[in-house]
Tab-separated table of C-alpha atoms and ligand atoms in Angstrom:
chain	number	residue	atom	x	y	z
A	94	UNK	CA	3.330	73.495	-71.648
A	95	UNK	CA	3.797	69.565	-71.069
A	96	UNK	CA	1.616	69.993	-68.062
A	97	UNK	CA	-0.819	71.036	-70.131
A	98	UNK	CA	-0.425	68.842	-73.247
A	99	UNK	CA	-0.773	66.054	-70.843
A	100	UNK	CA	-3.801	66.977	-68.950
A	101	UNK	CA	-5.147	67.269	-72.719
A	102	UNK	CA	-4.264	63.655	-73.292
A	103	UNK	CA	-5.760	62.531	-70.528
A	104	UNK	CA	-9.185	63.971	-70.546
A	105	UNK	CA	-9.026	62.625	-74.300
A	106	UNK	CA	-8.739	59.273	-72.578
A	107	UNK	CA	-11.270	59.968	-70.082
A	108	UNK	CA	-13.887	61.066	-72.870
A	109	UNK	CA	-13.214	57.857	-74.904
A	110	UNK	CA	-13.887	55.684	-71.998
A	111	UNK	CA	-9.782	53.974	-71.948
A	112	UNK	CA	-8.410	56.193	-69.230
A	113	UNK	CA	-6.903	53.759	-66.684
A	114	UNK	CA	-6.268	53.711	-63.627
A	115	UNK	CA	-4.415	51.563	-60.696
A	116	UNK	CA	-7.095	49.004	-58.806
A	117	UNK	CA	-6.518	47.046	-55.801
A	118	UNK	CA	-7.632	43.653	-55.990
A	119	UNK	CA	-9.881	42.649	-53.010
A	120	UNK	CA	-9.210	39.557	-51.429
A	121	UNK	CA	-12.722	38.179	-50.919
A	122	UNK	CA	-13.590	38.318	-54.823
A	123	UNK	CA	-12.928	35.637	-56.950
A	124	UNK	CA	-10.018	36.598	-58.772
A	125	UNK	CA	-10.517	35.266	-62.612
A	126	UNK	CA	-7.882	37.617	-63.696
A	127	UNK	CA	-5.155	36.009	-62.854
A	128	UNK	CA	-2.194	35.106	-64.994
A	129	UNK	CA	-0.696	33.001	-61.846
A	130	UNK	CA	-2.305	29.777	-64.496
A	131	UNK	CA	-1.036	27.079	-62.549
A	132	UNK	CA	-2.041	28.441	-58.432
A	133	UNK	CA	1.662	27.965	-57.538
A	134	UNK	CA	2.042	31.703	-56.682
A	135	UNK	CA	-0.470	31.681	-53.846
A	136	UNK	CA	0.082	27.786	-52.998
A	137	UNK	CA	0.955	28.066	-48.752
A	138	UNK	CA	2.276	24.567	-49.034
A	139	UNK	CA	4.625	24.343	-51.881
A	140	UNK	CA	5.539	28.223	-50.954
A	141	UNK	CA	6.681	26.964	-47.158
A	142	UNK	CA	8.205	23.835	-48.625
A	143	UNK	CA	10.597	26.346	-50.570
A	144	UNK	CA	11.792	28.515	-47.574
A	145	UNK	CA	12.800	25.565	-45.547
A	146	UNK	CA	15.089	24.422	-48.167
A	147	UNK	CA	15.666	28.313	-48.687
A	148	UNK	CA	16.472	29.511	-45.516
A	149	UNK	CA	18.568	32.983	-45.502
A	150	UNK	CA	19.061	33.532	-48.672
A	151	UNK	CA	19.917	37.548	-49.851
A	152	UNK	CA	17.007	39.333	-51.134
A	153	UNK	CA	19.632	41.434	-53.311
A	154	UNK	CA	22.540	40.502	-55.694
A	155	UNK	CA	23.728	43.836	-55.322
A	156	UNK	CA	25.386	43.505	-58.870
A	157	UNK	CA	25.549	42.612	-62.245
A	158	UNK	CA	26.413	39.534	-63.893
A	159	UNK	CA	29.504	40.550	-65.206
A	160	UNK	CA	30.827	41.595	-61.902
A	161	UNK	CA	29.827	39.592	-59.282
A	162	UNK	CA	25.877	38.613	-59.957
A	163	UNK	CA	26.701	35.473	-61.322
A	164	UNK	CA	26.554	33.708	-57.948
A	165	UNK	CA	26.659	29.899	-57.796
A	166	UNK	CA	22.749	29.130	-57.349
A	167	UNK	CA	22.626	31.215	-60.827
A	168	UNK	CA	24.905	28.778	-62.166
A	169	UNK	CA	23.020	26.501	-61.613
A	170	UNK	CA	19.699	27.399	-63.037
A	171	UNK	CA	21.612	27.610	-65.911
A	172	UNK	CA	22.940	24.251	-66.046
A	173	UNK	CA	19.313	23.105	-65.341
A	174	UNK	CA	17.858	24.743	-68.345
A	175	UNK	CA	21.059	23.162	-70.251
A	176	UNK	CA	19.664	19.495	-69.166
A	177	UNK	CA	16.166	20.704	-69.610
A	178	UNK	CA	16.378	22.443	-73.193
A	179	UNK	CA	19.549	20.402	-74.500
A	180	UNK	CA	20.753	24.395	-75.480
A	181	UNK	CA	22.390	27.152	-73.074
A	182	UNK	CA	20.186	28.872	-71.321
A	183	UNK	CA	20.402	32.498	-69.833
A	184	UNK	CA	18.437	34.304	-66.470
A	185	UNK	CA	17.357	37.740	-67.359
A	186	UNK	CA	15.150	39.962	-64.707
A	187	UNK	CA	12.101	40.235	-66.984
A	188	UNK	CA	10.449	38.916	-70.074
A	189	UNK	CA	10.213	43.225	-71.531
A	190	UNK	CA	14.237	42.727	-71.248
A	191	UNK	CA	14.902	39.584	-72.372
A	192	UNK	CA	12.768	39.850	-75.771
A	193	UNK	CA	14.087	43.565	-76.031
A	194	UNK	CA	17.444	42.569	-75.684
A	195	UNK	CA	17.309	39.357	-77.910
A	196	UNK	CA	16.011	41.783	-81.101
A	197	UNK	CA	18.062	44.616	-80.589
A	198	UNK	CA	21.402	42.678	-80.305
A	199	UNK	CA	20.831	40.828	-82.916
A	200	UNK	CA	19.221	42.916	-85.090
A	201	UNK	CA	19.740	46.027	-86.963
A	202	UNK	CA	19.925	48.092	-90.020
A	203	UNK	CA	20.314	45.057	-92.422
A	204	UNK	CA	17.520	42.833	-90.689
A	205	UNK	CA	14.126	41.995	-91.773
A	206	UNK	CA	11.686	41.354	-88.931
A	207	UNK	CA	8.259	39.627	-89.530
A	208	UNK	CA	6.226	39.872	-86.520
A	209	UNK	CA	2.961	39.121	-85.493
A	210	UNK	CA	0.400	41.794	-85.650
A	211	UNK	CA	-0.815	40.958	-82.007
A	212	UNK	CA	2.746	40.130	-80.256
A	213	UNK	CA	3.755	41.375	-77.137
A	214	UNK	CA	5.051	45.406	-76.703
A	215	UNK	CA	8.379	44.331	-75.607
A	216	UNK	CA	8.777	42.785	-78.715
A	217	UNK	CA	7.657	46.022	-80.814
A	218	UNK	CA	9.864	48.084	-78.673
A	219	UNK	CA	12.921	45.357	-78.984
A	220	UNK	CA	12.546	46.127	-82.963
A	221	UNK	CA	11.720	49.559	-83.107
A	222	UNK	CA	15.160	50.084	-80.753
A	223	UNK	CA	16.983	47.404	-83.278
A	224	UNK	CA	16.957	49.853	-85.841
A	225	UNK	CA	15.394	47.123	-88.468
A	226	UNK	CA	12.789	47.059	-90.887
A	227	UNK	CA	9.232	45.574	-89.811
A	228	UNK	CA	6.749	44.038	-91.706
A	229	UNK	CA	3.363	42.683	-89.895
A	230	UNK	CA	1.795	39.869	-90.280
A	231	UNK	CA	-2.068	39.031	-89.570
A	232	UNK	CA	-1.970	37.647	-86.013
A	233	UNK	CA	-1.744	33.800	-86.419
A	234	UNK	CA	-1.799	33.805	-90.331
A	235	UNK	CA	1.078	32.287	-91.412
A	236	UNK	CA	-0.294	32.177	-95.252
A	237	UNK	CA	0.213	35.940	-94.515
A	238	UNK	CA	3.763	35.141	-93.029
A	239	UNK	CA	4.689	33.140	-96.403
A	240	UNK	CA	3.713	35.332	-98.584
A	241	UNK	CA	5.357	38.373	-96.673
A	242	UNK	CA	8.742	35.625	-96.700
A	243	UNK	CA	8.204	34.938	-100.154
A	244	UNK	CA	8.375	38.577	-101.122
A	245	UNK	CA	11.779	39.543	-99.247
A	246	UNK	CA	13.658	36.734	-99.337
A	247	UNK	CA	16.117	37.812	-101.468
A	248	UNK	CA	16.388	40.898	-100.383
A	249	UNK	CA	17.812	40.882	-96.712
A	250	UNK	CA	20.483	38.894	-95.092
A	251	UNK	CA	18.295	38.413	-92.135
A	252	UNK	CA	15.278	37.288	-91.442
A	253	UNK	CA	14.018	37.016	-87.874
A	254	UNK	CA	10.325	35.750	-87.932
A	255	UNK	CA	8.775	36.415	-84.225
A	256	UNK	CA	5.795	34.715	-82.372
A	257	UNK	CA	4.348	33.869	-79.080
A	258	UNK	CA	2.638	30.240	-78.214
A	259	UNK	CA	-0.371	31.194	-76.382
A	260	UNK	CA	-1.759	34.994	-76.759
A	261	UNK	CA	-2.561	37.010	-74.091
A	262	UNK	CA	-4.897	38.991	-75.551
A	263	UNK	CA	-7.622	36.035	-76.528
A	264	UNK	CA	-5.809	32.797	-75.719
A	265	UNK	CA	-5.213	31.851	-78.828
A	266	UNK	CA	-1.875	30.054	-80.471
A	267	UNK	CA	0.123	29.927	-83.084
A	268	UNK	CA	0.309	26.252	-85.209
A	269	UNK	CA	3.955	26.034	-84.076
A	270	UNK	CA	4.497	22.936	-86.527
A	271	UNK	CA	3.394	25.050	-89.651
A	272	UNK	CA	5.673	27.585	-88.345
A	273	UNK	CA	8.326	25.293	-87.859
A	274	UNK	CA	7.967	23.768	-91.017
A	275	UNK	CA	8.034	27.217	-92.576
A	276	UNK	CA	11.345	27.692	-91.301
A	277	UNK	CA	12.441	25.308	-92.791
A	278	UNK	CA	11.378	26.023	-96.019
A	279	UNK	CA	12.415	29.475	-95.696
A	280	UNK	CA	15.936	28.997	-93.536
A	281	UNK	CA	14.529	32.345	-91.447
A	282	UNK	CA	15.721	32.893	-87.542
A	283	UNK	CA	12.780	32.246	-85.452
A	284	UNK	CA	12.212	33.879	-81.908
A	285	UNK	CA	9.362	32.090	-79.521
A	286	UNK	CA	7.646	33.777	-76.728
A	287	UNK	CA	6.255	30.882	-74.377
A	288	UNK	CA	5.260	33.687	-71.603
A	289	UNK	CA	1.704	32.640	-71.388
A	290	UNK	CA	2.588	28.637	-71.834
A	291	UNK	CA	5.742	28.275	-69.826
A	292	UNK	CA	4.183	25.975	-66.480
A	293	UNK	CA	0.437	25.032	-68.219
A	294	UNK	CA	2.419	23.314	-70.754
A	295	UNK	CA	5.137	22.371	-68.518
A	296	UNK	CA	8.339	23.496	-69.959
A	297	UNK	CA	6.791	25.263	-72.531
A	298	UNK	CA	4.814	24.015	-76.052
A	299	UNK	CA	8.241	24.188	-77.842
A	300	UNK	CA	9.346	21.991	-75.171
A	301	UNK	CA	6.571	19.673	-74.893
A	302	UNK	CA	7.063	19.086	-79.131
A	303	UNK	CA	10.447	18.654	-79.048
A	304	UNK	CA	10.773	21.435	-81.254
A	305	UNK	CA	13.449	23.718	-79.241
A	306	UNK	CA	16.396	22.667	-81.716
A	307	UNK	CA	14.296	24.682	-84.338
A	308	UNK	CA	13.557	27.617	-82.089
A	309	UNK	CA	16.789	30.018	-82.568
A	310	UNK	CA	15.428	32.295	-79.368
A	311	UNK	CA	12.934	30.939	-77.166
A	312	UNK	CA	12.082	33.487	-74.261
A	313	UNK	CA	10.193	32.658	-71.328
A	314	UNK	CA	9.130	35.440	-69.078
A	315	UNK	CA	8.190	33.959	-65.725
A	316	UNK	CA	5.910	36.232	-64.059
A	317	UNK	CA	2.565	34.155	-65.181
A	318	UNK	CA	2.138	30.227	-64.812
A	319	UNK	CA	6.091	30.136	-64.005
A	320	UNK	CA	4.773	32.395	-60.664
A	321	UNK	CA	8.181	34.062	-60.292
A	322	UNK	CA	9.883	37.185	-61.650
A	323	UNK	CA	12.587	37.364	-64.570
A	324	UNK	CA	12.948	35.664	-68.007
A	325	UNK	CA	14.843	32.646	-69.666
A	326	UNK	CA	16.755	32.659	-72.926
A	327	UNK	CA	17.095	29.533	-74.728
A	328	UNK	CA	19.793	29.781	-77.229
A	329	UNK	CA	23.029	28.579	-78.444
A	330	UNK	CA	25.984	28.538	-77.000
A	331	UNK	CA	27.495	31.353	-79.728
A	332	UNK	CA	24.439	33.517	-79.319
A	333	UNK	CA	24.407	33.719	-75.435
A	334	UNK	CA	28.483	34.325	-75.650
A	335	UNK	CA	27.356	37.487	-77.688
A	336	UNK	CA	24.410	38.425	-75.308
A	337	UNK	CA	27.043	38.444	-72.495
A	338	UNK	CA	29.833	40.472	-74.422
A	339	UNK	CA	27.068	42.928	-76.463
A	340	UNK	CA	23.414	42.730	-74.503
A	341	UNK	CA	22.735	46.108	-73.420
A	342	UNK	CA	19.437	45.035	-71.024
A	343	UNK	CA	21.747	41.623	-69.882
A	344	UNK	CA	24.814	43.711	-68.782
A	345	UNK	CA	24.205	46.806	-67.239
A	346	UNK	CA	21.191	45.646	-64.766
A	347	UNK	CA	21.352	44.237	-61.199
A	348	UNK	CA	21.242	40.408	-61.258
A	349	UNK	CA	18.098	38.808	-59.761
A	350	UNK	CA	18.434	38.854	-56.110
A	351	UNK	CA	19.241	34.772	-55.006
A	352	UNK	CA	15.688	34.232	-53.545
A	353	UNK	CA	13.808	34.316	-56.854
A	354	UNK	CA	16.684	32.654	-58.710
A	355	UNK	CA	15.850	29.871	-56.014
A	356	UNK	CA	12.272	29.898	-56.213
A	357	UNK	CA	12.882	29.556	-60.303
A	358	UNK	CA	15.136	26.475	-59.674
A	359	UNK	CA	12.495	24.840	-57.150
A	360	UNK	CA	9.913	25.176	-59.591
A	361	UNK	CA	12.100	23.767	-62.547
A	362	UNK	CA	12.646	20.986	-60.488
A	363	UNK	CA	9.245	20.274	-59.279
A	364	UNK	CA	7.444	20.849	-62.711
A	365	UNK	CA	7.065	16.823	-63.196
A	366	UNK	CA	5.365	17.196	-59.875
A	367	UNK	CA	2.148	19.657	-61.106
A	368	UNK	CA	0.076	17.273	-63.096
A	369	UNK	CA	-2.739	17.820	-61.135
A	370	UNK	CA	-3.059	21.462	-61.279
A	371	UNK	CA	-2.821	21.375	-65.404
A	372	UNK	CA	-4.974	18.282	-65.190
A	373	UNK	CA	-7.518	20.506	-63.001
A	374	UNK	CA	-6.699	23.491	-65.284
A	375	UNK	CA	-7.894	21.649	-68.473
A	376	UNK	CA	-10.775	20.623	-66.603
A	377	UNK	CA	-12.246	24.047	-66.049
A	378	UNK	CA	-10.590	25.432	-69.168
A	379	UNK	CA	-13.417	22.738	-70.919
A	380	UNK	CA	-15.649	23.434	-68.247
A	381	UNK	CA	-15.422	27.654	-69.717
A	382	UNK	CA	-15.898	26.828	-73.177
A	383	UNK	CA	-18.780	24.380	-72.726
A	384	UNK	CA	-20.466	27.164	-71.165
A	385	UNK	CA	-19.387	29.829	-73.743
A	386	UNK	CA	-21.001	27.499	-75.756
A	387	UNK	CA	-24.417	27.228	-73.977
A	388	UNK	CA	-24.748	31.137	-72.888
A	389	UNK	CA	-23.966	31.744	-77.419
A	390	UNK	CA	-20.810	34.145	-75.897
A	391	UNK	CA	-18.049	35.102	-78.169
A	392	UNK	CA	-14.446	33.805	-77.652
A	393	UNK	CA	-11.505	33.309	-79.775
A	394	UNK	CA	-9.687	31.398	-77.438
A	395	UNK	CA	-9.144	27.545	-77.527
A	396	UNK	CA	-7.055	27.745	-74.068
A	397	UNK	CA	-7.119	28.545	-70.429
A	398	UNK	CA	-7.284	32.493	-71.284
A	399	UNK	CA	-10.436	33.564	-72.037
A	400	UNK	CA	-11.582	36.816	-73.832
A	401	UNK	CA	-14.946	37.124	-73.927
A	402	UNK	CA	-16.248	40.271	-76.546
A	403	UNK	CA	-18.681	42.489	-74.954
A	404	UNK	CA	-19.061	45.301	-77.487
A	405	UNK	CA	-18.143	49.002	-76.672
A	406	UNK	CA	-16.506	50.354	-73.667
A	407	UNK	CA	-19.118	51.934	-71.793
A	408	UNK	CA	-20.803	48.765	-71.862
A	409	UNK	CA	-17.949	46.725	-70.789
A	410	UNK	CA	-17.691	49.125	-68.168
A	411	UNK	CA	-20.993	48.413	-66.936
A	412	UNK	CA	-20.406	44.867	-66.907
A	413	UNK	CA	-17.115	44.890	-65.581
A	414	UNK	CA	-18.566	47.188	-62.205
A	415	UNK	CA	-21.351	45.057	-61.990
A	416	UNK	CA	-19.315	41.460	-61.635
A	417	UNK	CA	-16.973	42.938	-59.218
A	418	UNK	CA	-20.167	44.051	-57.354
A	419	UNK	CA	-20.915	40.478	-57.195
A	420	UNK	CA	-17.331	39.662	-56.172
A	421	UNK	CA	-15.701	38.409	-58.996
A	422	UNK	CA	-12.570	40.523	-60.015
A	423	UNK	CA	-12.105	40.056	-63.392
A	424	UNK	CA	-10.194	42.754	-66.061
A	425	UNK	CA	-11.529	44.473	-69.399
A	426	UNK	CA	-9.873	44.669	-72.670
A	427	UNK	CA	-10.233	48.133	-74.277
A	428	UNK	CA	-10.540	49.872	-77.322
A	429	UNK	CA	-8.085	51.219	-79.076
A	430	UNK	CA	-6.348	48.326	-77.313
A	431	UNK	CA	-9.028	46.253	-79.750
A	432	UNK	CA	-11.017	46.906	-82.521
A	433	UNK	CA	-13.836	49.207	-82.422
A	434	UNK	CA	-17.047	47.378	-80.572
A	435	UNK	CA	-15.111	44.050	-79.563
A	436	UNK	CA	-14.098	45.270	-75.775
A	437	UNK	CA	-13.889	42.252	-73.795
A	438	UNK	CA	-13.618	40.430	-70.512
A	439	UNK	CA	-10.073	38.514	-70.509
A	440	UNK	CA	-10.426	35.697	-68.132
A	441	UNK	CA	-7.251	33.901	-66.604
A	442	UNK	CA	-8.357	30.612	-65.271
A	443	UNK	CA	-6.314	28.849	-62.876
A	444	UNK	CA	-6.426	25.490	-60.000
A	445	UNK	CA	-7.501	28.294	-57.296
A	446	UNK	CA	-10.633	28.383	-58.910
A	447	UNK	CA	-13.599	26.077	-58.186
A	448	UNK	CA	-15.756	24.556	-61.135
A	449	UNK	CA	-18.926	26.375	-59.180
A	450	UNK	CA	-17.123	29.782	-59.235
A	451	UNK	CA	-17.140	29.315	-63.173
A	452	UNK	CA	-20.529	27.366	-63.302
A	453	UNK	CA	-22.048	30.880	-61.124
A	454	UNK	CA	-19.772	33.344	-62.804
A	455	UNK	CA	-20.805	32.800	-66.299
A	456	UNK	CA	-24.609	32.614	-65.270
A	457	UNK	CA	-23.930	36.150	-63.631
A	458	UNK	CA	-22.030	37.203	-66.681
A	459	UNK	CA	-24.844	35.734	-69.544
A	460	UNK	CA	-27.433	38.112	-67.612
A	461	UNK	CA	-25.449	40.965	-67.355
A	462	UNK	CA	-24.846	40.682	-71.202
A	463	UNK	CA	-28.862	40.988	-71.564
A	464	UNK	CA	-29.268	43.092	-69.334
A	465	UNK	CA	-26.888	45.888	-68.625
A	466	UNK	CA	-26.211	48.332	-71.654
B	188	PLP	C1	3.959	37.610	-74.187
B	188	PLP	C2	4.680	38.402	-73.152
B	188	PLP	N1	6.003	38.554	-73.268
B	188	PLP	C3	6.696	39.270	-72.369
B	188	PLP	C4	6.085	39.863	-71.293
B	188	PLP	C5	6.899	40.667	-70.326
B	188	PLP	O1	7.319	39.861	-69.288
B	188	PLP	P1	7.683	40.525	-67.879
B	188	PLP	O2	6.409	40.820	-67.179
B	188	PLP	O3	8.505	39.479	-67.195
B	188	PLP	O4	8.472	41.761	-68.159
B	188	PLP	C6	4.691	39.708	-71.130
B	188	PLP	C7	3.911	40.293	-70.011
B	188	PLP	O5	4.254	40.772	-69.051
B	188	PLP	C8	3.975	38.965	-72.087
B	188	PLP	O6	2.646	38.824	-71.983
C-alpha cells in the first residue's frame, strides 16, 4: 500500500514537470548556482592558510554540548560572537536546527507568530512543531505585517514577528529599519534570518546597521557566504541559558566536530580581511542587473541572487538543459514551488566568477528565452 501510494505521488510529479532528482555538478561548467557568495569555500589559499594554523584537529566531537562537546575552541567562538554582536552567542550544527529550535522553545500554545509568506521551511516547521498560531504575511509587506499586528495585539501574550534579510528565492530583502521601527511601535519579539547575508554583508545586515540590540533572535546559518556548516544564535544571555536547559535540537545532537568550529572562528576573524571579494561581488551583482536591464528580463531581486522568471516548467526545462549544454550549471525554480507561469533561473553570483562569464552567459540566456519554447 505505501509502495504504491508513493509511486502514485511520484508519477504525479513526473507528469507536472517538478519531479526532482539528485545532479552532479560538473567541474568544467561555470557554476552560477552557487550559494558559496563570497568564493571562500573553494579559495586554495585562504583554505591552506587555515590547516597550517589547524593542524590535527578531530574531525568528530563525539558528544553533545552538555556532556563533553563544549570543547575549548567552542568556547571560544562563542566569546568571539560576544565581542562581535555585544550579545551571547550560541554554535548550533545547522541553520534547519537553530531556527527550529529558537520557535519551538520559545513558542507555544499561547504565542502568536507572524511570518513571512516566503520564509525559509525550517522556520514553518519550527512553528508548526511550536504548537502556536500562524498568521502570514505578504512576503516583504510590512503594511500587511501592521495591520495583521494591529488586529491581535491584544489578544496574545506573545508576539514573535519572523523574517529573513536577503531571500533566497529572488534576492530580495526586507526594509529592516521599517521593521525595526515596527517593533518598536508594537513591543513584538523579532527573529532575523541573515542566512543569505551573513559574509556579503560581513557580519550580517543587522550587524552592519547596528541594529542587533533590536533583533531578539538573530540566526545565521553558515553553509552559504559564511562557507562552513552549522548556525549562530544571537541572543541574550537569559534566552541562551533556556536554549541550553530546554532546546530540544541544541541538546540532544552531536556537537560540531572541532575542524569546522575552527574554520568558523578563522573566518570570523578574517571577515575585515574580504573587502575585495564583496567589492568584486557588487561589481558583477551591477554588472547582472545592467544586463537584465538591456536583454528586458524579469527579476525581483536588487542583490547578488538572481531569479530570473522564465514562464512554465517545460520551458524552463528547456532552457535550463540547454545552458548546461553550453556549460553553465545553473538551477531552476519550480512550480508549485512558485506561482503558476513564473518558473525561474535562480542565479548565485559569487568572486569565482568572471565579468565575461556573466557578459556571455546572459547573451546565451536572452537567446534561449527567444528561442527555445
Ligand atoms: C534562509 C535559510 N535559513 C536556514 C537555512 C538552513 O540552513 P542549513 O543549511 O544550515 O540547515 C537555509 C538553507 O539551507 C536558508 O536558506
Amino acid at each position: 500500500m505505501l509502495k504504491e501510494k508513493i509511486i502514485k505521488e511520484l508519477n504525479d510529479f513526473k507528469n507536472k514537470n517538478c519531479f526532482r532528482v539528485l545532479k552532479t555538478i560538473d567541474n568544467t561548467s561555470v557554476n552560477l548556482s552557487s550559494n558559496d557568495y563570497m568564493g571562500l569555500g573553494t579559495d586554495s589559499c585562504l583554505i591552506q592558510n587555515f590547516y597550517n594554523s589547524a593542524k590535527n584537529l578531530p574531525l568528530t566531537s563525539s558528544s553533545s554540548r552538555l556532556i563533553s562537546g563544549t570543547y575549548p575552541l567552542i568556547e571560544k567562538l562563542e566569546n568571539k560572537l560576544e565581542l562581535i554582536y555585544k550579545k551571547s552567542g550560541l554554535l548550533f550544527n545547522s541553520g534547519f536546527d537553530c531556527n527550529c529550535c529558537v520557535i519551538e522553545t520559545f513558542c507555544n500554545s499561547d504565542t502568536l507568530v507572524i511570518s513571512d509568506k516566503l520564509n525559509h521551511a525550517s522556520i514553518h516547521d519550527g512553528i508548526i512543531h511550536s504548537g502556536a498560531t500562524l498568521l502570514r504575511y505578504r512576503h516583504l509587506d510590512l503594511d500587511h505585517l501592521r495591520s495583521i499586528l494591529v488586529k491581535n495585539l491584544e489578544k496574545y501574550d506573545t508576539i514573535l514577528v519572523i523574517s529573513e534579510t536577503i531571500y533566497s528565492m529572488d534576492g530580495d530583502c526586507v526594509d529592516l529599519k521599517a521593521l525595526i521601527d515596527l517593533k518598536k511601535e508594537f513591543n513584538f519579539l523579532l527573529m532575523i534570518d541573515e542566512a543569505h547575508s551573513f559574509a556579503v554583508h560581513s557580519f550580517g545586515i543587522c550587524h552592519e546597521m547596528d541594529s542587533v540590540e533590536h533583533v531578539d533572535f538573530l540566526t545565521i546559518p553558515l553553509g552559504k557566504g559564511g562557507a562552513s556548516t552549522g548556525s549562530y544564535l544571537i541572543c541574550d544571555q537569559l534566552y541562551k541559558d533556556y536554549i541550553v536547559n530546554r532546546g530540544r535540537k541544541f541538546i540532544y545532537t552531536t556537537a560540531l566536530p572541532p575542524i569546522n568550529t575552527a574554520w568558523n572562528l578563522f573566518i570570523l576573524e578574517h571577515m575585515n580581511t574580504f573587502y575585495n571579494r564583496k567589492l568584486k561581488l557588487k561589481k558583477l551583482t551591477e554588472l547582472s542587473h545592467s544586463l537584465i536591464e538591456k536583454y528586458n528580463m524579469k527579476t525581483l531581486s536588487t542583490t547578488h541572487i538572481i531569479s530570473i522568471i522564465i514562464g512554465n516548467n517545460s520551458k524552463l526545462d528547456k532552457i535550463i538543459d540547454h545552458l548546461n549544454s553550453k556549460k553553465y550549471f545553473v538551477y531552476g525554480v519550480k512550480e508549485p514551488t512558485v506561482p503558476k507561469g513564473t518558473s525561474r533561473i535562480r542565479l548565485g553570483l559569487s568572486p569565482n566568477i568572471s565579468e565575461n562569464d556573466i557578459i556571455n552567459f546572459f547573451e546565451e540566456l536572452n537567446y534561449a528565452i527567444n528561442n527555445i519554447f
